[in-house]
Amino acid sequence: MFGYARGWVLFPLIALLVTGCSEGIGSASPPSALSPALGSDDAALSTRTALAALDSAPILINPGVEVIRRLPIHPNAKSTPFLINFVSDGPAQKGVPCFSCVSGAQTKDNVGLTAPDSYIPTGATWQYTLSFTDITFKGTCKLAWAIAAGKKVIDQFAVSVKLTEAGGFALYGVNRGRPSYSGSAVLTGKITCGSGAPQTTQTTLLFE
């Protein structure tokens, strides 16, 4: 398990929030460019394929693990209703994601994730996690994941989350069996809450 104590990683979390804000607020523009592992042309095509696949990702009936941490948030009147934080992946295991679960952390304001590892061995079951901050939104959010390589959609899935009160952050982890694919790919996460503009973020994967 990989733990985060927010009091010690303030700047990385701010960077993640800014990234999510710049990629999604007010538009459905694609995420920023990935590392050159795929090559610029392959990465761009994979991103377009993943973004298109997100809209048709099926809603899972038995989805995964949801964690919501309520926090006092006092936004101004023009604040966006939610912000995407990050998408991550690693070996599937029980007990994560979780909050207030990092042993020795300075405060209870921390989260636990499976170890971030984007190299997926043959036969492995993998956990994919999306996180977002709920500023003012109450209602139903759709969280969607898509994995693509070039024009090929490798996997796509989604969950529906109902928020009965606003303020705080959410983590959602889904375990998936390894698809029949080897090579580099793009993992894209998308969050849509109500009628607000969706927000996306992504990372690269390598399947053994």
Tab-separated table of N, CA and C in Angstrom, residues 1-5 8 98-108 110-112:
chain	number	residue	atom	x	y	z
A	1	MET	N	0.851	-1.202	0.000
A	1	MET	CA	0.000	0.000	0.000
A	1	MET	C	0.874	1.234	0.000
A	2	PHE	N	0.460	2.233	-0.706
A	2	PHE	CA	1.210	3.472	-0.816
A	2	PHE	C	0.415	4.562	-0.123
A	3	GLY	N	1.008	5.255	0.840
A	3	GLY	CA	0.266	6.237	1.634
A	3	GLY	C	0.607	7.648	1.262
A	4	TYR	N	-0.381	8.509	1.343
A	4	TYR	CA	-0.177	9.926	1.150
A	4	TYR	C	-0.615	10.658	2.410
A	5	ALA	N	0.216	11.509	2.953
A	5	ALA	CA	-0.171	12.391	4.053
A	5	ALA	C	-0.217	13.798	3.494
A	8	TRP	N	2.214	16.676	4.123
A	8	TRP	CA	3.599	16.610	3.658
A	8	TRP	C	3.707	16.757	2.157
A	98	CYS	N	-8.254	4.284	0.810
A	98	CYS	CA	-8.785	4.558	2.139
A	98	CYS	C	-8.312	5.943	2.579
A	99	PHE	N	-8.969	6.515	3.592
A	99	PHE	CA	-8.495	7.780	4.143
A	99	PHE	C	-8.278	7.638	5.642
A	100	SER	N	-7.445	8.517	6.188
A	100	SER	CA	-7.034	8.455	7.595
A	100	SER	C	-6.465	7.072	7.920
A	101	CYS	N	-5.653	6.531	7.032
A	101	CYS	CA	-5.183	5.156	7.191
A	101	CYS	C	-3.666	5.023	7.063
A	102	VAL	N	-2.941	6.136	7.042
A	102	VAL	CA	-1.485	6.092	6.920
A	102	VAL	C	-0.872	6.100	8.314
A	103	SER	N	-0.233	5.001	8.692
A	103	SER	CA	0.372	4.882	10.012
A	103	SER	C	1.492	5.901	10.180
A	104	GLY	N	1.444	6.648	11.292
A	104	GLY	CA	2.473	7.636	11.573
A	104	GLY	C	2.282	8.975	10.908
A	105	ALA	N	1.198	9.147	10.153
A	105	ALA	CA	0.944	10.436	9.509
A	105	ALA	C	0.672	11.503	10.562
A	106	GLN	N	1.013	12.746	10.239
A	106	GLN	CA	0.901	13.854	11.198
A	106	GLN	C	-0.547	14.127	11.591
A	107	THR	N	-1.455	14.018	10.630
A	107	THR	CA	-2.872	14.271	10.890
A	107	THR	C	-3.698	13.135	10.296
A	108	LYS	N	-5.009	13.215	10.494
A	108	LYS	CA	-5.910	12.242	9.887
A	108	LYS	C	-6.219	12.578	8.436
A	110	ASN	N	-5.174	12.202	5.365
A	110	ASN	CA	-4.272	11.455	4.490
A	110	ASN	C	-5.042	10.336	3.811
A	111	VAL	N	-4.465	9.772	2.747
A	111	VAL	CA	-5.117	8.698	2.012
A	111	VAL	C	-4.132	7.562	1.767
A	112	GLY	N	-4.664	6.371	1.551
A	112	GLY	CA	-3.862	5.210	1.193
A	112	GLY	C	-4.270	4.697	-0.178
